[in-house]
GROMACS .gro file of N, CA, C and O in nm:
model
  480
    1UNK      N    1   0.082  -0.119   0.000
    1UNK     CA    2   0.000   0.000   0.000
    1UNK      C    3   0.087   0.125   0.000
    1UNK      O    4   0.071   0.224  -0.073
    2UNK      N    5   0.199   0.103   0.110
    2UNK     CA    6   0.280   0.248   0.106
    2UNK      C    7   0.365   0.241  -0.049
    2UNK      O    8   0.401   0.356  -0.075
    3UNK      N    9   0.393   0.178  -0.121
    3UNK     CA   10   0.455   0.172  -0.220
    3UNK      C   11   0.368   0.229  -0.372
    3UNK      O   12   0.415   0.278  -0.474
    4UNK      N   13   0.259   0.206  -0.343
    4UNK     CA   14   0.142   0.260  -0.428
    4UNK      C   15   0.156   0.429  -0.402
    4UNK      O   16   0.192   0.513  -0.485
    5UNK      N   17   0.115   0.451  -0.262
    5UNK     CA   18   0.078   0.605  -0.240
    5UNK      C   19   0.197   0.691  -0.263
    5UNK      O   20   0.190   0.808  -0.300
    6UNK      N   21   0.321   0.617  -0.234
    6UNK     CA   22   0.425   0.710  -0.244
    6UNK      C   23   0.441   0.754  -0.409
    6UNK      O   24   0.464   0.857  -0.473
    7UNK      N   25   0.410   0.580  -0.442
    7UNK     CA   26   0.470   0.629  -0.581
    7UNK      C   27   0.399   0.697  -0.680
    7UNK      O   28   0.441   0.700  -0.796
    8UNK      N   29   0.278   0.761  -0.640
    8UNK     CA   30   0.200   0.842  -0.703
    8UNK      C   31   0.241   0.986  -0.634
    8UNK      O   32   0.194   1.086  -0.687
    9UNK      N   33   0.321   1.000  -0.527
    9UNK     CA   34   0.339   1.151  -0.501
    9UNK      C   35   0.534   1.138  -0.507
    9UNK      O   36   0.571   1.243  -0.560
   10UNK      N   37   0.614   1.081  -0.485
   10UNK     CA   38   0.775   1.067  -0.481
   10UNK      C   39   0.772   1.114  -0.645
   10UNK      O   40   0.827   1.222  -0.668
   11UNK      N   41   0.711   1.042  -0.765
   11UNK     CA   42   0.795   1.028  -0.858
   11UNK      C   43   0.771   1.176  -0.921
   11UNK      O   44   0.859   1.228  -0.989
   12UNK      N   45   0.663   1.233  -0.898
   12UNK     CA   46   0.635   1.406  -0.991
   12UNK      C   47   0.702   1.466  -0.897
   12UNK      O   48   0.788   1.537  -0.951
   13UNK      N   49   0.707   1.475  -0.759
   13UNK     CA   50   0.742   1.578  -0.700
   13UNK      C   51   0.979   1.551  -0.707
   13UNK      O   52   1.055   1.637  -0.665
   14UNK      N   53   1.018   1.442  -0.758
   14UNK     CA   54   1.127   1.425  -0.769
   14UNK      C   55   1.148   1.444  -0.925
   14UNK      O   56   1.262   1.462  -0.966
   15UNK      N   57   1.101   1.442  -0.963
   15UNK     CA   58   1.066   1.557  -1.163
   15UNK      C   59   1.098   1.596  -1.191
   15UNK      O   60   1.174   1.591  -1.287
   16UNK      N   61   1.033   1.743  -1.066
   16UNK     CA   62   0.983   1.880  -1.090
   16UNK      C   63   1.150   1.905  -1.006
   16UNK      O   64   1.215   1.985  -1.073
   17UNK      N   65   1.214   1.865  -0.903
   17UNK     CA   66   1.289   1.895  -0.832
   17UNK      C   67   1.408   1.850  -0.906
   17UNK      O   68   1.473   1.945  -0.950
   18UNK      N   69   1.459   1.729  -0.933
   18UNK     CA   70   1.578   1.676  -0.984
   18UNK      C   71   1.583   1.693  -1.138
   18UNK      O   72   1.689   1.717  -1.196
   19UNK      N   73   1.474   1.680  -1.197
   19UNK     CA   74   1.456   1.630  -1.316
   19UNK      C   75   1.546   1.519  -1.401
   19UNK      O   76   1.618   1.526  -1.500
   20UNK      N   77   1.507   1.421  -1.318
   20UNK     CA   78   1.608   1.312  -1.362
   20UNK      C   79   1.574   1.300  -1.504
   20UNK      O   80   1.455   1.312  -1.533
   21UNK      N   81   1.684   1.273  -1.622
   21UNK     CA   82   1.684   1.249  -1.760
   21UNK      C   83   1.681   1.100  -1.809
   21UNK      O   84   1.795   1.055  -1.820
   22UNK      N   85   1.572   1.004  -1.845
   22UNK     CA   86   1.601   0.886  -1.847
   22UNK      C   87   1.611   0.838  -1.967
   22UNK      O   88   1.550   0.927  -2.025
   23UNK      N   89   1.640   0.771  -2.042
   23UNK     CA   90   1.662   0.716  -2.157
   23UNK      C   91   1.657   0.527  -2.165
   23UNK      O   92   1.722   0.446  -2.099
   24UNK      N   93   1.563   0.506  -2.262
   24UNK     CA   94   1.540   0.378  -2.273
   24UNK      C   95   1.480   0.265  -2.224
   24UNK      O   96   1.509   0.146  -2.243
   25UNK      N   97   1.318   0.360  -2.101
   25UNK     CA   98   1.240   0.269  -2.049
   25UNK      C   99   1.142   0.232  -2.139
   25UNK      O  100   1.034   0.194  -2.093
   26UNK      N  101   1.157   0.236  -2.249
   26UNK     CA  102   1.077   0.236  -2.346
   26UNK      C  103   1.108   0.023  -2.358
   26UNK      O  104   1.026  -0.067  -2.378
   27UNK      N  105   1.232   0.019  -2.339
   27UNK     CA  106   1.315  -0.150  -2.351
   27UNK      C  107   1.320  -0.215  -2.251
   27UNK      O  108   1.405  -0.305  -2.241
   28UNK      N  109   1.191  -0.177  -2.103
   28UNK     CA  110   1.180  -0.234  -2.029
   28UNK      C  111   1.054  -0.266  -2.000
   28UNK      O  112   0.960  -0.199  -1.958
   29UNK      N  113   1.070  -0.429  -2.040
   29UNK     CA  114   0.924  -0.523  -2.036
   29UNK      C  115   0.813  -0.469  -1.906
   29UNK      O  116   0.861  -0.440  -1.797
   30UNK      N  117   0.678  -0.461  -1.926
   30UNK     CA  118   0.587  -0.438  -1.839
   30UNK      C  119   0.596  -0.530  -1.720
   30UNK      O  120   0.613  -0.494  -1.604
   31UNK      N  121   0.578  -0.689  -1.774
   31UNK     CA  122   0.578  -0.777  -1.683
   31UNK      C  123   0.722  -0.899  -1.700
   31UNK      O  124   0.811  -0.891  -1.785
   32UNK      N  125   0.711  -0.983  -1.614
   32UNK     CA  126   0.817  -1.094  -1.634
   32UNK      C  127   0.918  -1.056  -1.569
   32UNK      O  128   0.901  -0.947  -1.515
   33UNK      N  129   1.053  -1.120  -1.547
   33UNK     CA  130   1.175  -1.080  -1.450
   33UNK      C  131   1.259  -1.013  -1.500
   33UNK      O  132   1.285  -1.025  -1.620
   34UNK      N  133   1.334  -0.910  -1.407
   34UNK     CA  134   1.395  -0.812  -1.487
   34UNK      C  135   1.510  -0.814  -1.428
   34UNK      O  136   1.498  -0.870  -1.319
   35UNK      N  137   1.632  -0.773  -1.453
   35UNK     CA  138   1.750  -0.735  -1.350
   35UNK      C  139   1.803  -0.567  -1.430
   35UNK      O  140   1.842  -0.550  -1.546
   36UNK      N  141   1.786  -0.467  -1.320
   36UNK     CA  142   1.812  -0.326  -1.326
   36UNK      C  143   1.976  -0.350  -1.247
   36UNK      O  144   2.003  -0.404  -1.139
   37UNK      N  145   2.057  -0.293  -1.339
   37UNK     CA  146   2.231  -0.314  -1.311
   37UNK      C  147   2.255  -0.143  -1.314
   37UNK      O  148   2.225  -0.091  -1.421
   38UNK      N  149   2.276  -0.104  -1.268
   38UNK     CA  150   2.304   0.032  -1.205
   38UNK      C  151   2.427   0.083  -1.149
   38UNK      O  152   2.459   0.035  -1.040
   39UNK      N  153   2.510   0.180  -1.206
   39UNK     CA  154   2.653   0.221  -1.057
   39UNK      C  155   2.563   0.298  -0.993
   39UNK      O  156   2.464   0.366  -1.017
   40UNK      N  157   2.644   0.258  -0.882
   40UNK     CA  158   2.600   0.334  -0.761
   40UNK      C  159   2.672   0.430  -0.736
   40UNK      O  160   2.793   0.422  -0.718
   41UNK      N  161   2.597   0.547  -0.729
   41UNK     CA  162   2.656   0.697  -0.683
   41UNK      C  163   2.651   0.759  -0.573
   41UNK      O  164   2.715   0.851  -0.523
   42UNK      N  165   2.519   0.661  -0.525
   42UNK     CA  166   2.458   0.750  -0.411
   42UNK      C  167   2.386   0.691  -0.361
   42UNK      O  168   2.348   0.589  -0.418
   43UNK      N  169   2.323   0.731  -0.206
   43UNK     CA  170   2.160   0.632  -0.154
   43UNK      C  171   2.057   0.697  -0.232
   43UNK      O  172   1.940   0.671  -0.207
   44UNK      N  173   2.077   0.753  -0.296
   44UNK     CA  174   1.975   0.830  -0.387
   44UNK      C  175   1.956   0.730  -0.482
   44UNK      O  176   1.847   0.672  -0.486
   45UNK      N  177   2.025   0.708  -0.541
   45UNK     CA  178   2.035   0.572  -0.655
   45UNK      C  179   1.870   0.488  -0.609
   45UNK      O  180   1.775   0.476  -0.686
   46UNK      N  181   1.876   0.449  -0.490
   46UNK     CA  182   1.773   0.368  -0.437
   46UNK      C  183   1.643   0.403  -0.452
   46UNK      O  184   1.548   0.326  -0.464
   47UNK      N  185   1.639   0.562  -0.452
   47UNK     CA  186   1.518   0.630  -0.462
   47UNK      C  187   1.468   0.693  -0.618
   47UNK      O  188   1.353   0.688  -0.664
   48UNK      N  189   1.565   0.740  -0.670
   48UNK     CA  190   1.530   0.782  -0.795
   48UNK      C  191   1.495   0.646  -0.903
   48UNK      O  192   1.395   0.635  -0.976
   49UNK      N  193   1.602   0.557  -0.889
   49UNK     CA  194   1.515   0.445  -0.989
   49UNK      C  195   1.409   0.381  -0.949
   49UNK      O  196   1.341   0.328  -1.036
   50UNK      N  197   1.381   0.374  -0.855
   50UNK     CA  198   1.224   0.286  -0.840
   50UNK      C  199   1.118   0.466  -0.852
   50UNK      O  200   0.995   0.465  -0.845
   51UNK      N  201   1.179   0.567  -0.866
   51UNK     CA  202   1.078   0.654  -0.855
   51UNK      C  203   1.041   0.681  -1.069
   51UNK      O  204   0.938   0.710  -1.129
   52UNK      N  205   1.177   0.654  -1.115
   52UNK     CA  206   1.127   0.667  -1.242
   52UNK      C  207   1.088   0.526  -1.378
   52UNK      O  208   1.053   0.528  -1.496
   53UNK      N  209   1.121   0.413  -1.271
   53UNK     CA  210   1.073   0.274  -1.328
   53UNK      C  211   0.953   0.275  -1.370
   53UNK      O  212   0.896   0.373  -1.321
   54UNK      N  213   0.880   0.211  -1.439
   54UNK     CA  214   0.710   0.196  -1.366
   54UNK      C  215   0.690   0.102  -1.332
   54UNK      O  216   0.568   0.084  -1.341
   55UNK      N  217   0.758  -0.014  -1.277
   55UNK     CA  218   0.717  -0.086  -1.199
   55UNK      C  219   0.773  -0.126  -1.093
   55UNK      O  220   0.894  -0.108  -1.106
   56UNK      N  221   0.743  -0.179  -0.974
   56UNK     CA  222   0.833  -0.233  -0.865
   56UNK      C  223   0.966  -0.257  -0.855
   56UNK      O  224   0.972  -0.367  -0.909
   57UNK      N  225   1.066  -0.232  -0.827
   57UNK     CA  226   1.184  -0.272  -0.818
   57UNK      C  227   1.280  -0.276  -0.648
   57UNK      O  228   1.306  -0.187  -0.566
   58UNK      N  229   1.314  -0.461  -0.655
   58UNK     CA  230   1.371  -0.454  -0.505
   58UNK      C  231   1.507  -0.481  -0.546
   58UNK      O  232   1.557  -0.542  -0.640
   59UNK      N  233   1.566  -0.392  -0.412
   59UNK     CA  234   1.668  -0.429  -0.441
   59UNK      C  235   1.735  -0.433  -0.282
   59UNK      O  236   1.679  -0.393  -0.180
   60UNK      N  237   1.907  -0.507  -0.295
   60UNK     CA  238   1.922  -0.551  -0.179
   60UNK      C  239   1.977  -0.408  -0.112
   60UNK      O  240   2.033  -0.312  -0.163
   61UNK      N  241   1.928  -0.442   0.050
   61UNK     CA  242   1.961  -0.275   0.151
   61UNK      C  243   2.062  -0.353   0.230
   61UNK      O  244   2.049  -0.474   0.244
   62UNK      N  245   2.168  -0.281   0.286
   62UNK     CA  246   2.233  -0.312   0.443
   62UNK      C  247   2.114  -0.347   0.507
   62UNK      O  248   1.997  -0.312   0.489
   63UNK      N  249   2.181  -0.441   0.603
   63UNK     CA  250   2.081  -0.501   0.735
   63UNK      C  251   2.061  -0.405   0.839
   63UNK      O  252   1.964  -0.406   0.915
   64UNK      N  253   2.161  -0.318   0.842
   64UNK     CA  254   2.148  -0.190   0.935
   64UNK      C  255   2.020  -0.160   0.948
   64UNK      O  256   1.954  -0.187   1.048
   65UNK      N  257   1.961  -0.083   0.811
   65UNK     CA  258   1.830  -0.013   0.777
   65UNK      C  259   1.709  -0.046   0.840
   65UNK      O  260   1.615   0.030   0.864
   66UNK      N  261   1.727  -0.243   0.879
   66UNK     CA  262   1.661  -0.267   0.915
   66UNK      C  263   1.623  -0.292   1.055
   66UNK      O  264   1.515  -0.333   1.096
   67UNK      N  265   1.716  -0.263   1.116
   67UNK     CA  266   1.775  -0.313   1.286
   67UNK      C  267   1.764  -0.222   1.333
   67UNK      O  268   1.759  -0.242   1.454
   68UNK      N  269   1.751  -0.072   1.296
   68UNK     CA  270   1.710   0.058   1.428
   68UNK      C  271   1.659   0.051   1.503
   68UNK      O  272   1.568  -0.032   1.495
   69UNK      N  273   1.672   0.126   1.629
   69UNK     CA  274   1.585   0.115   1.753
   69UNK      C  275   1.522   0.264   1.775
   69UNK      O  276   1.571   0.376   1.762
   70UNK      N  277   1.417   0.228   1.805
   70UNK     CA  278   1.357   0.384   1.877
   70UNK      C  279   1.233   0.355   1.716
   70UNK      O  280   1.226   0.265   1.633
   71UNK      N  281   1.156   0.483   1.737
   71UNK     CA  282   1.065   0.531   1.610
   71UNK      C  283   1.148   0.563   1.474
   71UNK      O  284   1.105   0.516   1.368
   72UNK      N  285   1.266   0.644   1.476
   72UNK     CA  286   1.371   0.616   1.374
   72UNK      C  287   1.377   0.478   1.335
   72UNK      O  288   1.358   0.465   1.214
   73UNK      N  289   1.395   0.385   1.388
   73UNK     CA  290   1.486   0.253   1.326
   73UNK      C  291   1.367   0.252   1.263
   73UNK      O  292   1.373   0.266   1.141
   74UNK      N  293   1.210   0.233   1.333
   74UNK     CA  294   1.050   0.164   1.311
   74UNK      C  295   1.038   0.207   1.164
   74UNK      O  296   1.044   0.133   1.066
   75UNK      N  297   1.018   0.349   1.166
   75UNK     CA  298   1.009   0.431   1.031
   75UNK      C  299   1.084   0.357   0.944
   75UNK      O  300   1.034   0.280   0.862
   76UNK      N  301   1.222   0.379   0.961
   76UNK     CA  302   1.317   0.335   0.874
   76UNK      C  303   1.309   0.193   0.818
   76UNK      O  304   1.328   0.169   0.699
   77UNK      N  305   1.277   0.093   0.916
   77UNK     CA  306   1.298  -0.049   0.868
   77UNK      C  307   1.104  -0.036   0.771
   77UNK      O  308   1.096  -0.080   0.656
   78UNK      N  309   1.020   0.007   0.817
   78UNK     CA  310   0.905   0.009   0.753
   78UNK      C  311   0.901   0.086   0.579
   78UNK      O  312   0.821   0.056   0.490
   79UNK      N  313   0.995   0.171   0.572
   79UNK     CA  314   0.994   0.248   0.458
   79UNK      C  315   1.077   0.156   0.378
   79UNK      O  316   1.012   0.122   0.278
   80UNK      N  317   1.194   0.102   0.382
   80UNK     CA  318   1.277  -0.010   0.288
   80UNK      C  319   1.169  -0.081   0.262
   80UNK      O  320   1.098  -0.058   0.164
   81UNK      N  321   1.140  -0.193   0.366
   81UNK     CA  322   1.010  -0.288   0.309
   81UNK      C  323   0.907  -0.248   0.253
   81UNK      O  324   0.868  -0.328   0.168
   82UNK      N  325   0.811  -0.106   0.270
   82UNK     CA  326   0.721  -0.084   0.183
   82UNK      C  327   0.769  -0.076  -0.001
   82UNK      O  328   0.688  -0.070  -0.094
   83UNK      N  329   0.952  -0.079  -0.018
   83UNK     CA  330   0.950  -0.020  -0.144
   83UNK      C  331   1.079  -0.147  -0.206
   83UNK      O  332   1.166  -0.146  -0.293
   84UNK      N  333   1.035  -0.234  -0.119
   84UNK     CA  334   1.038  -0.378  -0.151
   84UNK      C  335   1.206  -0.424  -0.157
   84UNK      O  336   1.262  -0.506  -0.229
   85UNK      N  337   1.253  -0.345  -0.061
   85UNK     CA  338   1.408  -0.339  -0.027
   85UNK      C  339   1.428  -0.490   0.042
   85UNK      O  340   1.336  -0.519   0.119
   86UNK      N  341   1.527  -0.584   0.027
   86UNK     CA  342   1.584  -0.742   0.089
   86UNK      C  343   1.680  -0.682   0.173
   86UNK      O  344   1.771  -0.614   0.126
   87UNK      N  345   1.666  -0.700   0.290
   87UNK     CA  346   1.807  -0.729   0.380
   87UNK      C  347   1.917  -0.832   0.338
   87UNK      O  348   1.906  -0.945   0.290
   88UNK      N  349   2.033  -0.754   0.372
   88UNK     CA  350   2.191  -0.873   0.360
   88UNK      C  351   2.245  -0.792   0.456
   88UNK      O  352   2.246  -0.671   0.480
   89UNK      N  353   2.304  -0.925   0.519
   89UNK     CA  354   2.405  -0.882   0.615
   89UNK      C  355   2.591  -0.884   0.498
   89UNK      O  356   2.661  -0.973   0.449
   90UNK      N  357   2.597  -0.747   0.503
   90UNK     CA  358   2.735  -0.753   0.444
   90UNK      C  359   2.871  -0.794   0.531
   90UNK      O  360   2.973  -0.798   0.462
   91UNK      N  361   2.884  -0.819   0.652
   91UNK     CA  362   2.905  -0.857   0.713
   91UNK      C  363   2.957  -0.996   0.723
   91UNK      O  364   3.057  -1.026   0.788
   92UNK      N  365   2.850  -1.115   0.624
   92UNK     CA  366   2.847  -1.221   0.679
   92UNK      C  367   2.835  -1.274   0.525
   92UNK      O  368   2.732  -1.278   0.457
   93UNK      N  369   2.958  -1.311   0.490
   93UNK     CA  370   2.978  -1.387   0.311
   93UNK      C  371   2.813  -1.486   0.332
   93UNK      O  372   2.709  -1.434   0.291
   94UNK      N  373   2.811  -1.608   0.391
   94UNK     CA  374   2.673  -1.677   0.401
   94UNK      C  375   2.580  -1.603   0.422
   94UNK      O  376   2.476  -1.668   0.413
   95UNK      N  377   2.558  -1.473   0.452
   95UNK     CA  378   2.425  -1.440   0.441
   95UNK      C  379   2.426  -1.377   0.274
   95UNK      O  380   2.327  -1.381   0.200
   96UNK      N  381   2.547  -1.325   0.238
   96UNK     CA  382   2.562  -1.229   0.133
   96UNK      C  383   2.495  -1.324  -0.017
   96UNK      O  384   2.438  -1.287  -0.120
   97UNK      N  385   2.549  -1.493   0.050
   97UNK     CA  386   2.522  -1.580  -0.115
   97UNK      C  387   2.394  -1.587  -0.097
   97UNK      O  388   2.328  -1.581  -0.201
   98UNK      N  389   2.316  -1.603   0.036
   98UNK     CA  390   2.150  -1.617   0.037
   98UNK      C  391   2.128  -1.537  -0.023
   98UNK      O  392   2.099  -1.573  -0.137
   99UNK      N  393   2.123  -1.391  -0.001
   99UNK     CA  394   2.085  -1.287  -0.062
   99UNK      C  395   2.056  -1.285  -0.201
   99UNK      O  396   1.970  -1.215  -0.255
  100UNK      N  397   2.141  -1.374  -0.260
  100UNK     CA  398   2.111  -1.410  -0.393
  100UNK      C  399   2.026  -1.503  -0.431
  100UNK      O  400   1.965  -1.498  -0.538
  101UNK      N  401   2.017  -1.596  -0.346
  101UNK     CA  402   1.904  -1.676  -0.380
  101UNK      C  403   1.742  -1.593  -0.362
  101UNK      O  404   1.642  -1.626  -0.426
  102UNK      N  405   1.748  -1.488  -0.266
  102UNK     CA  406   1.635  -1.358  -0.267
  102UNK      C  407   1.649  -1.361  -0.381
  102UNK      O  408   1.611  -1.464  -0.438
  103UNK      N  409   1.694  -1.277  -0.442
  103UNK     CA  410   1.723  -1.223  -0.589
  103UNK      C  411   1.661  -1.273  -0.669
  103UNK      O  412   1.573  -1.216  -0.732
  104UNK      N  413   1.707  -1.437  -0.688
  104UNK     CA  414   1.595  -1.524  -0.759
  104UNK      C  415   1.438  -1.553  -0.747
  104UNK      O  416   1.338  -1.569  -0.816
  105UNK      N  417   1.485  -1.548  -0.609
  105UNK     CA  418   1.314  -1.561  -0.561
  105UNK      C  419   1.244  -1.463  -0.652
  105UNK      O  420   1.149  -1.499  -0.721
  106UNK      N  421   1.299  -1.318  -0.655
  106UNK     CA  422   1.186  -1.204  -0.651
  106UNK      C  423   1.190  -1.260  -0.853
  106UNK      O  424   1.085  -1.291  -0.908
  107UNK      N  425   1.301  -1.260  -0.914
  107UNK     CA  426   1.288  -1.282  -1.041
  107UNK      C  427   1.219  -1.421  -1.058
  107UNK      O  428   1.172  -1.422  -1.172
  108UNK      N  429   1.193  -1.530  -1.000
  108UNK     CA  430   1.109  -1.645  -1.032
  108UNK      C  431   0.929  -1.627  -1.025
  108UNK      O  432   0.835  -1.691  -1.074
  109UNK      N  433   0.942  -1.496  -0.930
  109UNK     CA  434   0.787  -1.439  -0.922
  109UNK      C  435   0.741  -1.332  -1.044
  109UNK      O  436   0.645  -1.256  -1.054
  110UNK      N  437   0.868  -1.366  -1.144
  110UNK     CA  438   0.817  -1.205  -1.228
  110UNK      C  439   0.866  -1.073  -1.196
  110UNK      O  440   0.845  -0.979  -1.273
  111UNK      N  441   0.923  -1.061  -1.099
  111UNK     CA  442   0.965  -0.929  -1.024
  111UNK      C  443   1.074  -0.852  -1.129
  111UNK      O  444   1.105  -0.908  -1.235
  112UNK      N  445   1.127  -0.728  -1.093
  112UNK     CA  446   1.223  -0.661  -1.104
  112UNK      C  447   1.308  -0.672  -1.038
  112UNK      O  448   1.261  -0.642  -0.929
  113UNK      N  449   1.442  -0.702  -1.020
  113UNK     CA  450   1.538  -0.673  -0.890
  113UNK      C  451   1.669  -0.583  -0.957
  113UNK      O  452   1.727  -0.600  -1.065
  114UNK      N  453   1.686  -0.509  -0.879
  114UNK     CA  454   1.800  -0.382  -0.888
  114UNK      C  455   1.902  -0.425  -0.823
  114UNK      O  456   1.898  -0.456  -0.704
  115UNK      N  457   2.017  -0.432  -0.908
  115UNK     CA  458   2.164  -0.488  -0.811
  115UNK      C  459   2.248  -0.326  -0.885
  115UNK      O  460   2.237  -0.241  -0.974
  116UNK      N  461   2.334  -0.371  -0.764
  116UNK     CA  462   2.464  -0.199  -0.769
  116UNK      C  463   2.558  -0.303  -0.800
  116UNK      O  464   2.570  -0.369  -0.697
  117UNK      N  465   2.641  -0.359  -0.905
  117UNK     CA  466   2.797  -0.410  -0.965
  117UNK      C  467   2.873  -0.358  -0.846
  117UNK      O  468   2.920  -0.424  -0.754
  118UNK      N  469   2.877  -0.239  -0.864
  118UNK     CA  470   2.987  -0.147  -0.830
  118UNK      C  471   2.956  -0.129  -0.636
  118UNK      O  472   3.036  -0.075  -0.560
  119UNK      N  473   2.817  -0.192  -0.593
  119UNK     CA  474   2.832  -0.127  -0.466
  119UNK      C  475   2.896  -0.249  -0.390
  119UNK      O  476   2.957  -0.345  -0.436
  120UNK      N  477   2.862  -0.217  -0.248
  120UNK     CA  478   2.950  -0.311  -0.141
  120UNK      C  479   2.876  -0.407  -0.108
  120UNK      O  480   2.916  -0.492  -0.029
   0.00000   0.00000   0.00000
């Protein structure tokens, strides 16, 4: 639900502000599995492509994001998952290869998944 509402108010109001320039979603299938390969520049990266995709895209977050304490962490771990973010512990090589088997998961359902080459 939060992934719906946002993404009817995040993606115009990040437009009108950034005006991100995109080229070539025209070559990205409506439905079926996708893999979005991206450098990473920024935590922005995370926000601007699922804001100018049109469809869902998860991709993997630090486990941090998800482990806060207080109403910060709550917010925080609730906003990744509404916008369909996977935890990995980078930390931990065995959690890092699961993580990939996520990956599959979300592409065996049809999904989109967003990997950073270049991130950590």
């Amino acid at each position: 639900m939060l992934y719906g509402v946002s993404h009817r108010i995040v993606p115009p109001l990040l437009k009108a502000v950034w005006r991100p320039h995109v080229i070539g979603l025209e070559h990205l299938p409506d439905t079926g599995p996708l893999i979005l390969a991206s450098n990473h520049q920024s935590f922005v990266d995370s926000i601007v492509i699922p804001a100018v995709v049109p469809r869902p895209v998860s991709f993997l977050a630090k486990s941090d994001y998800f482990e806060g304490k207080g109403v910060k962490g709550r917010l925080m771990k609730e906003w990744f998952e509404a916008f369909g973010a996977l935890p990995v512990d980078r930390d931990d090589s065995k959690a890092a290869l699961a993580s990939l088997d996520t990956a599959l998961s979300v592409l065996a359902e049809g999904g989109a998944f967003g990997i950073y080459p270049e991130g950590t």
